[in-house]
mmCIF file of C-alpha atoms and ligand atoms in Angstrom:
data_model
loop_
_atom_site.group_PDB
_atom_site.id
_atom_site.type_symbol
_atom_site.label_atom_id
_atom_site.label_comp_id
_atom_site.label_asym_id
_atom_site.label_seq_id
_atom_site.Cartn_x
_atom_site.Cartn_y
_atom_site.Cartn_z
ATOM 1 C CA MET A 1 147.746 2.158 13.536
ATOM 2 C CA SER A 2 145.405 2.908 16.365
ATOM 3 C CA THR A 3 143.159 5.856 15.854
ATOM 4 C CA THR A 4 143.537 6.909 19.343
ATOM 5 C CA ASP A 5 147.438 7.514 19.465
ATOM 6 C CA SER A 6 148.264 7.802 15.881
ATOM 7 C CA HIS A 7 149.591 11.138 14.354
ATOM 8 C CA ALA A 8 148.758 11.545 10.943
ATOM 9 C CA PHE A 9 151.701 13.619 10.353
ATOM 10 C CA HIS A 10 154.371 11.624 11.845
ATOM 11 C CA HIS A 11 156.237 11.679 8.531
ATOM 12 C CA ALA A 12 155.990 15.569 8.141
ATOM 13 C CA PRO A 13 159.287 17.245 8.297
ATOM 14 C CA MET A 14 158.114 19.453 11.207
ATOM 15 C CA GLY A 15 156.301 16.661 12.716
ATOM 16 C CA ALA A 16 153.377 19.215 13.185
ATOM 17 C CA CYS A 17 150.017 19.699 11.298
ATOM 18 C CA PRO A 18 150.563 22.220 8.586
ATOM 19 C CA PHE A 19 146.961 23.002 8.397
ATOM 20 C CA MET A 20 144.824 25.505 9.984
ATOM 21 C CA PRO A 21 143.030 24.084 13.151
ATOM 22 C CA VAL A 22 139.587 24.117 11.566
ATOM 23 C CA PHE A 23 138.967 20.480 11.299
ATOM 24 C CA GLY A 24 140.569 19.255 14.631
ATOM 25 C CA PRO A 25 143.547 16.996 14.618
ATOM 26 C CA PRO A 26 143.502 14.444 11.513
ATOM 27 C CA GLN A 27 143.990 10.866 12.894
ATOM 28 C CA ILE A 28 144.747 8.968 9.810
ATOM 29 C CA MET A 29 146.743 9.527 6.616
ATOM 30 C CA PHE A 30 145.074 7.848 3.723
ATOM 31 C CA ASP A 31 147.275 7.387 0.619
ATOM 32 C CA ARG A 32 145.445 5.079 -1.541
ATOM 33 C CA GLY A 33 141.583 4.152 -2.620
ATOM 34 C CA ARG A 34 139.859 1.712 -4.932
ATOM 35 C CA GLY A 35 136.111 1.457 -5.089
ATOM 36 C CA THR A 36 134.856 1.439 -1.443
ATOM 37 C CA VAL A 37 138.194 0.592 0.004
ATOM 38 C CA LEU A 38 140.948 3.239 1.436
ATOM 39 C CA TRP A 39 144.227 2.000 2.671
ATOM 40 C CA ASP A 40 146.210 4.232 5.169
ATOM 41 C CA SER A 41 149.900 4.917 5.185
ATOM 42 C CA ASP A 42 150.532 1.847 7.283
ATOM 43 C CA GLY A 43 148.759 -0.407 4.758
ATOM 44 C CA LYS A 44 145.636 -0.840 6.808
ATOM 45 C CA ARG A 45 142.334 -1.462 4.876
ATOM 46 C CA TYR A 46 139.211 0.609 5.624
ATOM 47 C CA LEU A 47 135.749 0.322 4.229
ATOM 48 C CA ASP A 48 134.601 3.943 3.432
ATOM 49 C CA PHE A 49 130.873 4.349 4.081
ATOM 50 C CA LEU A 50 131.399 8.180 4.174
ATOM 51 C CA ALA A 51 132.749 8.516 0.473
ATOM 52 C CA GLY A 52 134.520 11.865 1.485
ATOM 53 C CA ILE A 53 131.081 13.046 2.618
ATOM 54 C CA ALA A 54 129.012 11.868 -0.368
ATOM 55 C CA VAL A 55 131.663 12.937 -2.891
ATOM 56 C CA VAL A 56 133.192 9.736 -4.211
ATOM 57 C CA SER A 57 129.811 8.221 -5.178
ATOM 58 C CA LEU A 58 131.319 6.260 -8.092
ATOM 59 C CA GLY A 59 134.051 4.970 -5.708
ATOM 60 C CA HIS A 60 137.769 5.787 -5.347
ATOM 61 C CA SER A 61 139.931 5.868 -8.363
ATOM 62 C CA ASN A 62 137.054 5.019 -10.877
ATOM 63 C CA ASP A 63 138.634 4.144 -14.176
ATOM 64 C CA THR A 64 136.302 6.135 -16.390
ATOM 65 C CA VAL A 65 136.773 9.448 -14.221
ATOM 66 C CA ALA A 66 140.607 8.938 -13.783
ATOM 67 C CA GLU A 67 140.958 8.401 -17.753
ATOM 68 C CA ALA A 68 138.703 11.465 -18.569
ATOM 69 C CA VAL A 69 140.684 13.461 -16.192
ATOM 70 C CA GLY A 70 144.115 12.224 -17.249
ATOM 71 C CA ASP A 71 143.386 12.617 -21.013
ATOM 72 C CA GLN A 72 141.857 16.238 -20.310
ATOM 73 C CA ALA A 73 145.126 17.048 -18.465
ATOM 74 C CA GLU A 74 147.044 16.286 -21.632
ATOM 75 C CA THR A 75 144.654 18.150 -23.870
ATOM 76 C CA LEU A 76 143.516 21.420 -22.196
ATOM 77 C CA LEU A 77 143.357 22.284 -18.521
ATOM 78 C CA HIS A 78 141.946 25.608 -18.509
ATOM 79 C CA VAL A 79 140.944 28.860 -20.532
ATOM 80 C CA SER A 80 139.411 31.944 -19.255
ATOM 81 C CA ASN A 81 135.567 32.613 -19.330
ATOM 82 C CA PHE A 82 136.329 35.224 -22.035
ATOM 83 C CA PHE A 83 136.370 31.963 -24.242
ATOM 84 C CA ALA A 84 134.468 28.728 -24.356
ATOM 85 C CA ASN A 85 135.792 25.108 -24.082
ATOM 86 C CA PRO A 86 133.747 22.130 -25.485
ATOM 87 C CA VAL A 87 134.188 20.153 -22.162
ATOM 88 C CA ALA A 88 132.339 22.681 -20.105
ATOM 89 C CA THR A 89 129.798 23.285 -22.899
ATOM 90 C CA GLU A 90 129.191 19.743 -22.790
ATOM 91 C CA ALA A 91 129.004 19.276 -19.271
ATOM 92 C CA ALA A 92 126.320 22.465 -19.096
ATOM 93 C CA VAL A 93 124.182 20.708 -21.700
ATOM 94 C CA LYS A 94 124.303 17.530 -19.803
ATOM 95 C CA ILE A 95 123.361 19.096 -16.420
ATOM 96 C CA ASN A 96 120.679 21.024 -18.019
ATOM 97 C CA GLY A 97 119.402 17.867 -19.726
ATOM 98 C CA LEU A 98 119.104 16.270 -16.438
ATOM 99 C CA LEU A 99 117.522 19.248 -14.575
ATOM 100 C CA LYS A 100 115.190 19.479 -17.625
ATOM 101 C CA ASP A 101 114.086 15.902 -17.335
ATOM 102 C CA SER A 102 113.495 16.428 -13.372
ATOM 103 C CA THR A 103 111.860 19.849 -13.398
ATOM 104 C CA GLY A 104 110.100 20.090 -16.741
ATOM 105 C CA HIS A 105 112.101 23.195 -17.590
ATOM 106 C CA ASP A 106 114.968 24.300 -19.770
ATOM 107 C CA GLY A 107 117.565 26.362 -17.896
ATOM 108 C CA GLN A 108 121.270 27.595 -17.542
ATOM 109 C CA VAL A 109 124.137 26.361 -15.580
ATOM 110 C CA PHE A 110 127.139 28.578 -13.861
ATOM 111 C CA PHE A 111 129.692 26.320 -12.740
ATOM 112 C CA THR A 112 131.463 26.686 -9.309
ATOM 113 C CA ASN A 113 134.119 25.004 -7.357
ATOM 114 C CA SER A 114 132.268 24.011 -4.349
ATOM 115 C CA GLY A 115 128.955 23.668 -2.797
ATOM 116 C CA ALA A 116 129.039 26.890 -0.773
ATOM 117 C CA GLU A 117 129.737 28.662 -4.216
ATOM 118 C CA SER A 118 126.970 27.100 -5.867
ATOM 119 C CA ASN A 119 124.648 28.208 -3.126
ATOM 120 C CA GLU A 120 126.359 31.784 -3.018
ATOM 121 C CA CYS A 121 125.664 31.915 -6.756
ATOM 122 C CA ALA A 122 121.927 31.005 -6.048
ATOM 123 C CA ILE A 123 121.645 33.629 -3.197
ATOM 124 C CA LYS A 124 123.077 36.522 -5.463
ATOM 125 C CA LEU A 125 120.656 35.390 -8.428
ATOM 126 C CA ALA A 126 117.743 35.277 -5.990
ATOM 127 C CA ARG A 127 118.631 38.950 -5.036
ATOM 128 C CA LYS A 128 118.997 39.951 -8.334
ATOM 129 C CA HIS A 129 115.724 38.376 -9.634
ATOM 130 C CA GLY A 130 113.876 39.840 -6.554
ATOM 131 C CA GLY A 131 115.077 43.449 -7.083
ATOM 132 C CA ARG A 132 115.515 46.154 -4.602
ATOM 133 C CA GLY A 133 113.768 45.615 -1.402
ATOM 134 C CA ARG A 134 113.341 41.757 -2.053
ATOM 135 C CA HIS A 135 116.501 40.146 -0.903
ATOM 136 C CA THR A 136 115.811 38.047 2.014
ATOM 137 C CA VAL A 137 116.504 34.256 1.853
ATOM 138 C CA VAL A 138 114.424 31.998 4.183
ATOM 139 C CA SER A 139 115.913 28.679 5.249
ATOM 140 C CA ALA A 140 115.327 25.948 7.818
ATOM 141 C CA LEU A 141 116.790 25.607 11.302
ATOM 142 C CA GLY A 142 119.165 22.588 11.345
ATOM 143 C CA SER A 143 120.043 23.217 7.625
ATOM 144 C CA PHE A 144 123.560 23.519 6.190
ATOM 145 C CA HIS A 145 124.391 25.380 3.034
ATOM 146 C CA GLY A 146 127.919 26.040 3.461
ATOM 147 C CA ARG A 147 130.845 28.193 5.252
ATOM 148 C CA THR A 148 131.294 31.468 3.104
ATOM 149 C CA LEU A 149 129.579 34.343 4.897
ATOM 150 C CA ALA A 150 126.359 34.315 3.083
ATOM 151 C CA THR A 151 125.858 30.532 2.971
ATOM 152 C CA LEU A 152 126.729 30.492 6.594
ATOM 153 C CA ALA A 153 124.128 33.058 7.203
ATOM 154 C CA ALA A 154 121.860 30.820 5.438
ATOM 155 C CA THR A 155 122.699 27.773 7.392
ATOM 156 C CA GLY A 156 120.251 27.304 10.160
ATOM 157 C CA GLN A 157 122.688 26.827 12.921
ATOM 158 C CA PRO A 158 122.901 29.737 15.250
ATOM 159 C CA THR A 159 125.983 28.303 16.993
ATOM 160 C CA LYS A 160 127.986 28.148 13.773
ATOM 161 C CA HIS A 161 127.066 32.059 13.322
ATOM 162 C CA GLU A 162 128.103 33.174 16.809
ATOM 163 C CA PRO A 163 132.012 33.119 16.273
ATOM 164 C CA PHE A 164 131.694 35.378 13.049
ATOM 165 C CA ALA A 165 128.764 37.772 14.065
ATOM 166 C CA PRO A 166 127.467 40.043 12.619
ATOM 167 C CA MET A 167 126.128 37.755 10.080
ATOM 168 C CA PRO A 168 125.178 39.430 6.714
ATOM 169 C CA GLU A 169 121.638 41.046 6.382
ATOM 170 C CA GLY A 170 118.827 39.260 4.907
ATOM 171 C CA PHE A 171 118.560 35.646 6.072
ATOM 172 C CA ARG A 172 115.567 34.186 8.285
ATOM 173 C CA HIS A 173 115.335 30.955 9.650
ATOM 174 C CA VAL A 174 112.094 28.837 10.302
ATOM 175 C CA ALA A 175 111.327 25.466 12.079
ATOM 176 C CA TRP A 176 112.212 22.378 9.874
ATOM 177 C CA GLY A 177 109.181 20.800 8.183
ATOM 178 C CA ASP A 178 106.697 23.512 9.768
ATOM 179 C CA LEU A 179 104.732 24.968 6.917
ATOM 180 C CA ASP A 180 102.819 27.518 9.228
ATOM 181 C CA ALA A 181 106.240 28.871 10.273
ATOM 182 C CA MET A 182 107.353 29.057 6.626
ATOM 183 C CA ARG A 183 104.132 30.822 5.620
ATOM 184 C CA ALA A 184 104.638 33.480 8.511
ATOM 185 C CA ALA A 185 108.236 33.960 7.537
ATOM 186 C CA VAL A 186 107.629 34.381 3.600
ATOM 187 C CA ASP A 187 106.537 38.045 2.892
ATOM 188 C CA GLY A 188 106.952 40.121 0.037
ATOM 189 C CA SER A 189 110.519 41.021 1.271
ATOM 190 C CA VAL A 190 111.614 37.483 0.449
ATOM 191 C CA ALA A 191 113.608 36.660 -2.523
ATOM 192 C CA ALA A 192 113.830 32.912 -2.145
ATOM 193 C CA VAL A 193 113.464 29.902 0.020
ATOM 194 C CA MET A 194 116.303 27.634 0.164
ATOM 195 C CA ILE A 195 115.821 23.929 1.413
ATOM 196 C CA GLU A 196 117.597 20.554 1.512
ATOM 197 C CA PRO A 197 115.277 17.673 0.391
ATOM 198 C CA ILE A 198 117.038 15.895 3.092
ATOM 199 C CA GLN A 199 118.998 17.666 5.876
ATOM 200 C CA GLY A 200 122.280 15.938 5.749
ATOM 201 C CA GLU A 201 124.602 17.642 8.174
ATOM 202 C CA GLY A 202 121.594 18.509 10.523
ATOM 203 C CA GLY A 203 121.220 14.749 11.234
ATOM 204 C CA VAL A 204 119.672 13.102 8.163
ATOM 205 C CA HIS A 205 116.127 14.170 8.242
ATOM 206 C CA PRO A 206 114.032 14.080 5.085
ATOM 207 C CA ALA A 207 111.632 16.542 4.171
ATOM 208 C CA THR A 208 108.166 15.094 3.542
ATOM 209 C CA ASP A 209 106.684 15.430 0.122
ATOM 210 C CA GLU A 210 103.823 17.605 1.665
ATOM 211 C CA TYR A 211 106.527 20.110 3.018
ATOM 212 C CA LEU A 212 108.025 20.556 -0.358
ATOM 213 C CA HIS A 213 104.869 20.978 -2.036
ATOM 214 C CA GLY A 214 103.763 23.293 0.634
ATOM 215 C CA VAL A 215 107.166 25.489 0.216
ATOM 216 C CA ARG A 216 106.394 25.516 -3.500
ATOM 217 C CA GLU A 217 102.901 26.786 -2.915
ATOM 218 C CA ILE A 218 103.799 29.356 -0.471
ATOM 219 C CA CYS A 219 106.956 30.645 -2.509
ATOM 220 C CA ASP A 220 104.253 30.892 -5.730
ATOM 221 C CA GLU A 221 101.811 32.750 -3.449
ATOM 222 C CA VAL A 222 104.317 35.540 -3.094
ATOM 223 C CA GLY A 223 106.504 35.429 -6.082
ATOM 224 C CA ALA A 224 109.530 34.117 -4.221
ATOM 225 C CA LEU A 225 111.861 31.554 -5.794
ATOM 226 C CA MET A 226 112.415 27.986 -4.546
ATOM 227 C CA ILE A 227 115.948 27.094 -4.245
ATOM 228 C CA ILE A 228 116.789 23.279 -3.575
ATOM 229 C CA ASP A 229 120.050 22.606 -2.273
ATOM 230 C CA GLU A 230 121.002 19.146 -3.877
ATOM 231 C CA ILE A 231 124.734 19.498 -2.887
ATOM 232 C CA GLN A 232 124.605 16.266 -0.666
ATOM 233 C CA THR A 233 121.465 14.439 -2.153
ATOM 234 C CA GLY A 234 122.067 15.075 -5.875
ATOM 235 C CA PHE A 235 123.619 12.680 -8.443
ATOM 236 C CA CYS A 236 121.587 9.529 -7.673
ATOM 237 C CA ARG A 237 122.536 9.464 -3.800
ATOM 238 C CA THR A 238 118.799 9.042 -2.670
ATOM 239 C CA GLY A 239 117.699 6.603 -5.308
ATOM 240 C CA LYS A 240 116.835 9.346 -8.002
ATOM 241 C CA TRP A 241 119.008 11.819 -9.693
ATOM 242 C CA PHE A 242 117.886 14.583 -7.335
ATOM 243 C CA GLY A 243 116.422 14.380 -3.935
ATOM 244 C CA PHE A 244 113.193 16.638 -4.697
ATOM 245 C CA GLU A 245 112.144 14.249 -7.520
ATOM 246 C CA HIS A 246 110.894 11.945 -5.140
ATOM 247 C CA SER A 247 108.214 14.475 -4.108
ATOM 248 C CA GLY A 248 107.501 15.629 -7.886
ATOM 249 C CA VAL A 249 107.875 19.299 -6.701
ATOM 250 C CA SER A 250 109.724 21.552 -9.442
ATOM 251 C CA PRO A 251 112.078 24.023 -7.991
ATOM 252 C CA ASP A 252 113.232 27.217 -9.854
ATOM 253 C CA VAL A 253 117.049 27.028 -8.620
ATOM 254 C CA VAL A 254 119.112 23.970 -7.838
ATOM 255 C CA THR A 255 122.567 23.774 -6.497
ATOM 256 C CA LEU A 256 124.818 21.087 -6.887
ATOM 257 C CA ALA A 257 128.465 20.057 -6.007
ATOM 258 C CA LYS A 258 130.335 16.760 -4.198
ATOM 259 C CA ALA A 259 129.322 13.822 -6.214
ATOM 260 C CA MET A 260 129.274 15.811 -9.368
ATOM 261 C CA GLY A 261 133.055 15.495 -9.855
ATOM 262 C CA ASN A 262 133.564 12.228 -7.729
ATOM 263 C CA GLY A 263 136.506 14.124 -6.222
ATOM 264 C CA MET A 264 137.217 16.771 -8.698
ATOM 265 C CA PRO A 265 136.234 20.048 -6.959
ATOM 266 C CA VAL A 266 133.240 21.313 -8.868
ATOM 267 C CA GLY A 267 129.803 22.436 -8.528
ATOM 268 C CA ALA A 268 127.051 24.185 -10.332
ATOM 269 C CA CYS A 269 124.052 26.492 -9.651
ATOM 270 C CA TRP A 270 121.217 25.650 -12.260
ATOM 271 C CA ALA A 271 118.479 27.856 -12.789
ATOM 272 C CA ARG A 272 114.892 27.867 -14.914
ATOM 273 C CA ALA A 273 115.794 30.045 -18.002
ATOM 274 C CA ASP A 274 113.751 32.815 -17.108
ATOM 275 C CA VAL A 275 115.144 33.170 -13.667
ATOM 276 C CA ALA A 276 118.808 32.786 -14.946
ATOM 277 C CA ALA A 277 117.978 35.799 -17.242
ATOM 278 C CA ALA A 278 118.044 37.955 -14.198
ATOM 279 C CA PHE A 279 121.916 37.758 -14.422
ATOM 280 C CA GLU A 280 123.627 40.252 -16.714
ATOM 281 C CA PRO A 281 127.313 40.195 -17.638
ATOM 282 C CA GLY A 282 129.526 41.315 -14.824
ATOM 283 C CA ASP A 283 126.947 40.267 -12.261
ATOM 284 C CA HIS A 284 128.878 37.145 -11.145
ATOM 285 C CA GLY A 285 131.967 35.225 -12.124
ATOM 286 C CA SER A 286 134.808 32.892 -10.822
ATOM 287 C CA THR A 287 138.127 32.283 -12.681
ATOM 288 C CA TYR A 288 137.580 28.507 -12.524
ATOM 289 C CA SER A 289 134.082 28.524 -13.463
ATOM 290 C CA GLY A 290 133.711 25.815 -16.324
ATOM 291 C CA THR A 291 137.487 25.101 -15.883
ATOM 292 C CA ALA A 292 137.928 22.065 -18.508
ATOM 293 C CA ILE A 293 139.737 19.677 -16.200
ATOM 294 C CA ALA A 294 136.764 19.761 -13.606
ATOM 295 C CA CYS A 295 134.169 19.385 -16.224
ATOM 296 C CA SER A 296 136.064 16.532 -17.775
ATOM 297 C CA ALA A 297 135.200 14.669 -14.467
ATOM 298 C CA VAL A 298 131.623 16.030 -14.621
ATOM 299 C CA ASN A 299 130.986 14.584 -18.113
ATOM 300 C CA ALA A 300 132.255 11.162 -16.879
ATOM 301 C CA VAL A 301 130.309 11.141 -13.859
ATOM 302 C CA VAL A 302 127.159 11.708 -15.673
ATOM 303 C CA ASP A 303 128.190 8.933 -18.301
ATOM 304 C CA VAL A 304 128.905 6.437 -15.821
ATOM 305 C CA MET A 305 125.970 7.224 -13.516
ATOM 306 C CA GLN A 306 123.703 6.600 -16.498
ATOM 307 C CA GLU A 307 125.367 3.708 -17.841
ATOM 308 C CA ILE A 308 125.241 1.744 -14.522
ATOM 309 C CA ASP A 309 121.884 3.271 -13.406
ATOM 310 C CA ALA A 310 123.464 4.644 -10.130
ATOM 311 C CA ALA A 311 119.959 5.906 -9.033
ATOM 312 C CA SER A 312 118.581 2.248 -9.148
ATOM 313 C CA LEU A 313 122.038 0.946 -7.327
ATOM 314 C CA ALA A 314 121.257 3.511 -4.556
ATOM 315 C CA ALA A 315 117.613 2.780 -4.386
ATOM 316 C CA THR A 316 118.407 -1.042 -3.975
ATOM 317 C CA GLN A 317 121.300 -1.124 -1.893
ATOM 318 C CA GLY A 318 119.955 1.301 0.347
ATOM 319 C CA GLU A 319 116.948 -0.979 0.964
ATOM 320 C CA ARG A 320 119.387 -3.846 1.688
ATOM 321 C CA LEU A 321 121.487 -1.747 4.189
ATOM 322 C CA THR A 322 118.384 -0.556 5.961
ATOM 323 C CA ALA A 323 116.766 -3.820 6.168
ATOM 324 C CA ALA A 324 120.056 -5.140 7.900
ATOM 325 C CA LEU A 325 120.724 -2.126 10.221
ATOM 326 C CA ILE A 326 117.298 -2.083 11.452
ATOM 327 C CA ARG A 327 117.721 -5.676 12.805
ATOM 328 C CA VAL A 328 121.233 -4.825 14.414
ATOM 329 C CA PRO A 329 120.917 -4.492 18.512
ATOM 330 C CA GLY A 330 121.263 -0.887 19.629
ATOM 331 C CA VAL A 331 119.692 0.698 16.531
ATOM 332 C CA VAL A 332 116.215 2.187 17.254
ATOM 333 C CA GLY A 333 115.665 3.610 13.522
ATOM 334 C CA VAL A 334 117.082 4.362 10.220
ATOM 335 C CA ARG A 335 116.405 7.513 8.458
ATOM 336 C CA GLY A 336 116.997 8.809 5.013
ATOM 337 C CA ARG A 337 116.631 7.532 1.430
ATOM 338 C CA GLY A 338 119.034 5.442 -0.824
ATOM 339 C CA LEU A 339 122.292 5.418 0.398
ATOM 340 C CA MET A 340 122.083 8.507 2.576
ATOM 341 C CA LEU A 341 121.059 6.890 5.872
ATOM 342 C CA GLY A 342 121.257 8.069 9.460
ATOM 343 C CA VAL A 343 121.332 5.326 12.030
ATOM 344 C CA GLU A 344 119.582 6.328 15.433
ATOM 345 C CA LEU A 345 120.966 4.625 18.230
ATOM 346 C CA ALA A 346 119.160 3.378 21.344
ATOM 347 C CA ASP A 347 119.461 5.629 24.603
ATOM 348 C CA GLY A 348 122.690 5.289 26.403
ATOM 349 C CA LEU A 349 124.601 4.412 23.235
ATOM 350 C CA ASP A 350 127.247 7.073 21.844
ATOM 351 C CA ALA A 351 127.376 7.855 18.032
ATOM 352 C CA ARG A 352 130.851 9.496 18.562
ATOM 353 C CA ARG A 353 132.294 6.332 20.474
ATOM 354 C CA ALA A 354 130.968 4.293 17.841
ATOM 355 C CA TYR A 355 132.505 6.223 15.177
ATOM 356 C CA ALA A 356 136.064 5.979 16.783
ATOM 357 C CA ASP A 357 135.431 2.229 17.583
ATOM 358 C CA LEU A 358 134.367 1.624 13.852
ATOM 359 C CA LEU A 359 137.500 3.475 12.752
ATOM 360 C CA ASP A 360 139.772 1.194 14.576
ATOM 361 C CA ALA A 361 137.601 -1.794 13.188
ATOM 362 C CA GLY A 362 138.412 -0.365 9.548
ATOM 363 C CA LEU A 363 134.961 1.101 8.825
ATOM 364 C CA ILE A 364 134.666 4.843 8.175
ATOM 365 C CA VAL A 365 131.351 6.434 9.074
ATOM 366 C CA ASN A 366 130.383 9.797 10.512
ATOM 367 C CA ALA A 367 128.739 10.560 13.846
ATOM 368 C CA VAL A 368 126.499 13.379 12.742
ATOM 369 C CA ASN A 369 125.257 14.149 16.202
ATOM 370 C CA ALA A 370 125.433 12.369 19.551
ATOM 371 C CA THR A 371 122.868 9.717 18.656
ATOM 372 C CA THR A 372 123.196 9.240 14.937
ATOM 373 C CA ILE A 373 125.596 7.650 12.669
ATOM 374 C CA ARG A 374 125.724 8.778 9.007
ATOM 375 C CA LEU A 375 126.285 6.473 6.116
ATOM 376 C CA LEU A 376 127.209 7.565 2.671
ATOM 377 C CA PRO A 377 128.782 4.779 1.012
ATOM 378 C CA PRO A 378 129.761 4.866 -2.874
ATOM 379 C CA LEU A 379 126.858 4.077 -4.954
ATOM 380 C CA THR A 380 128.801 1.181 -6.228
ATOM 381 C CA VAL A 381 129.153 -0.399 -2.833
ATOM 382 C CA THR A 382 128.888 -4.386 -3.121
ATOM 383 C CA ARG A 383 126.605 -6.772 -1.102
ATOM 384 C CA GLU A 384 129.538 -8.294 0.626
ATOM 385 C CA GLU A 385 130.834 -4.806 1.810
ATOM 386 C CA ILE A 386 127.315 -3.873 2.952
ATOM 387 C CA ASP A 387 127.468 -7.334 4.860
ATOM 388 C CA GLU A 388 130.729 -6.639 6.586
ATOM 389 C CA ALA A 389 129.898 -2.920 7.461
ATOM 390 C CA VAL A 390 126.798 -4.020 8.972
ATOM 391 C CA ALA A 391 128.788 -6.693 11.141
ATOM 392 C CA LYS A 392 131.128 -4.352 11.985
ATOM 393 C CA ILE A 393 128.680 -1.808 13.338
ATOM 394 C CA ALA A 394 126.881 -4.925 15.294
ATOM 395 C CA ASP A 395 129.849 -5.630 16.835
ATOM 396 C CA ALA A 396 130.718 -1.833 17.836
ATOM 397 C CA LEU A 397 127.396 -1.400 19.422
ATOM 398 C CA ALA A 398 127.274 -4.946 21.114
ATOM 399 C CA THR A 399 130.616 -3.737 22.926
ATOM 400 C CA GLN A 400 128.771 -0.648 24.110
ATOM 401 C CA ILE A 401 125.727 -2.533 25.118
ATOM 402 C CA HIS A 402 127.904 -4.975 27.016
ATOM 403 C CA GLU A 403 129.689 -2.143 29.014
ATOM 404 C CA ALA A 404 126.493 -0.643 29.967
ATOM 405 C CA THR A 405 125.111 -4.064 31.520
HETATM 406 N N1 LIG B 1 124.897 22.452 1.051
HETATM 407 C C1 LIG B 1 124.952 21.245 1.718
HETATM 408 C C2 LIG B 1 123.506 20.430 1.834
HETATM 409 C C3 LIG B 1 126.052 20.457 2.232
HETATM 410 O O1 LIG B 1 125.713 19.173 2.727
HETATM 411 C C4 LIG B 1 127.273 20.903 1.882
HETATM 412 C C5 LIG B 1 128.380 20.332 2.390
HETATM 413 O O2 LIG B 1 128.389 19.504 3.317
HETATM 414 C C6 LIG B 1 127.443 22.428 1.528
HETATM 415 C C7 LIG B 1 126.248 22.909 0.968
HETATM 416 C C8 LIG B 1 128.581 23.131 1.386
HETATM 417 O O3 LIG B 1 129.447 22.411 0.366
HETATM 418 P P1 LIG B 1 130.973 22.531 0.225
HETATM 419 O O4 LIG B 1 131.632 22.009 1.608
HETATM 420 O O5 LIG B 1 131.638 22.147 -0.925
HETATM 421 O O6 LIG B 1 131.140 24.045 0.040
#
């Protein structure tokens, strides 16, 4: 099936798209996946170097996750938060254990169903912790923190705000990487600064260690919380369990989702225990917070990632992929860390065209802007798959270079 003339819903009864038009018309229907490979409904094979946007980090249909979710479905799907369940309890202990190792502090967890909800929880917690008159959240231009109204307001992309104005009050944005701008913006009205260790949707722009330490210092000076959004970078994607670990900085609040469930919709907001204590019964909640079926996936993901040392895999395979990409004619730079990479194309080359050509050639990537291809393969990607993907990228860019000359 060609990506240009295909219609993903040609089997649908109405022959029309049944989804609201927020994503644009989907071009391909995928009905099966295994490891790094997806097959469309016509049986065509694709290498998935996007992994559901950093979600399927252990690969499609991971056996251990599938078994855990299947067993849990037959044991206990869900009880309300009036009661505990052993699966969520185990998952909360596991997540706190990981973050205690990374931050040096004990904390507590609130489970969510998505990244936006994890950030929404962090924003509410920061407001409650800050108290009346101290509710502003400062974030960076180019950031992405979600699509709910509050997390959209925190997202530093004014064009995304515009159709939904007015935005909720209490959000301020500063230039990315600029500590002077951060210092000027963080005053006594600020409850928290929210930062991604690597801006993902914004084009794969890593924060420097100095920047993260500077933000920590500024937060400490005024008593604001430092919230690190690990929704895309977390769970070994960058070569460590969490992206902030590369810098050695210790945040107060960490938000998670995506790879945490390897495809099961689950996220979390973790906070240092003294910060989490700002919440009281009734302050926050969600019917599905800590639902057993989603938490069974979390436990399996953490176990498998520890067993296979997914962080080291991401670091090693990321180096291999980066070294190969940098030699490809038409590539002028590779940004990012581990297996979260932004491939910058030479002047005159078009990342969106490359995306479409690569899809035709059976490689799934993402054009994160007009000149950058983003790669987020499963952390279990093999050397052979890396070599195959790089060859496809080289071919696609060679076609564009050839056409331009
Ligand atoms: N924060 C970051 C850094 C993200 O990359 C994303 C999603 O891409 C989100 C928040 C929102 O997560 P979700 O789409 O699960 O709500």
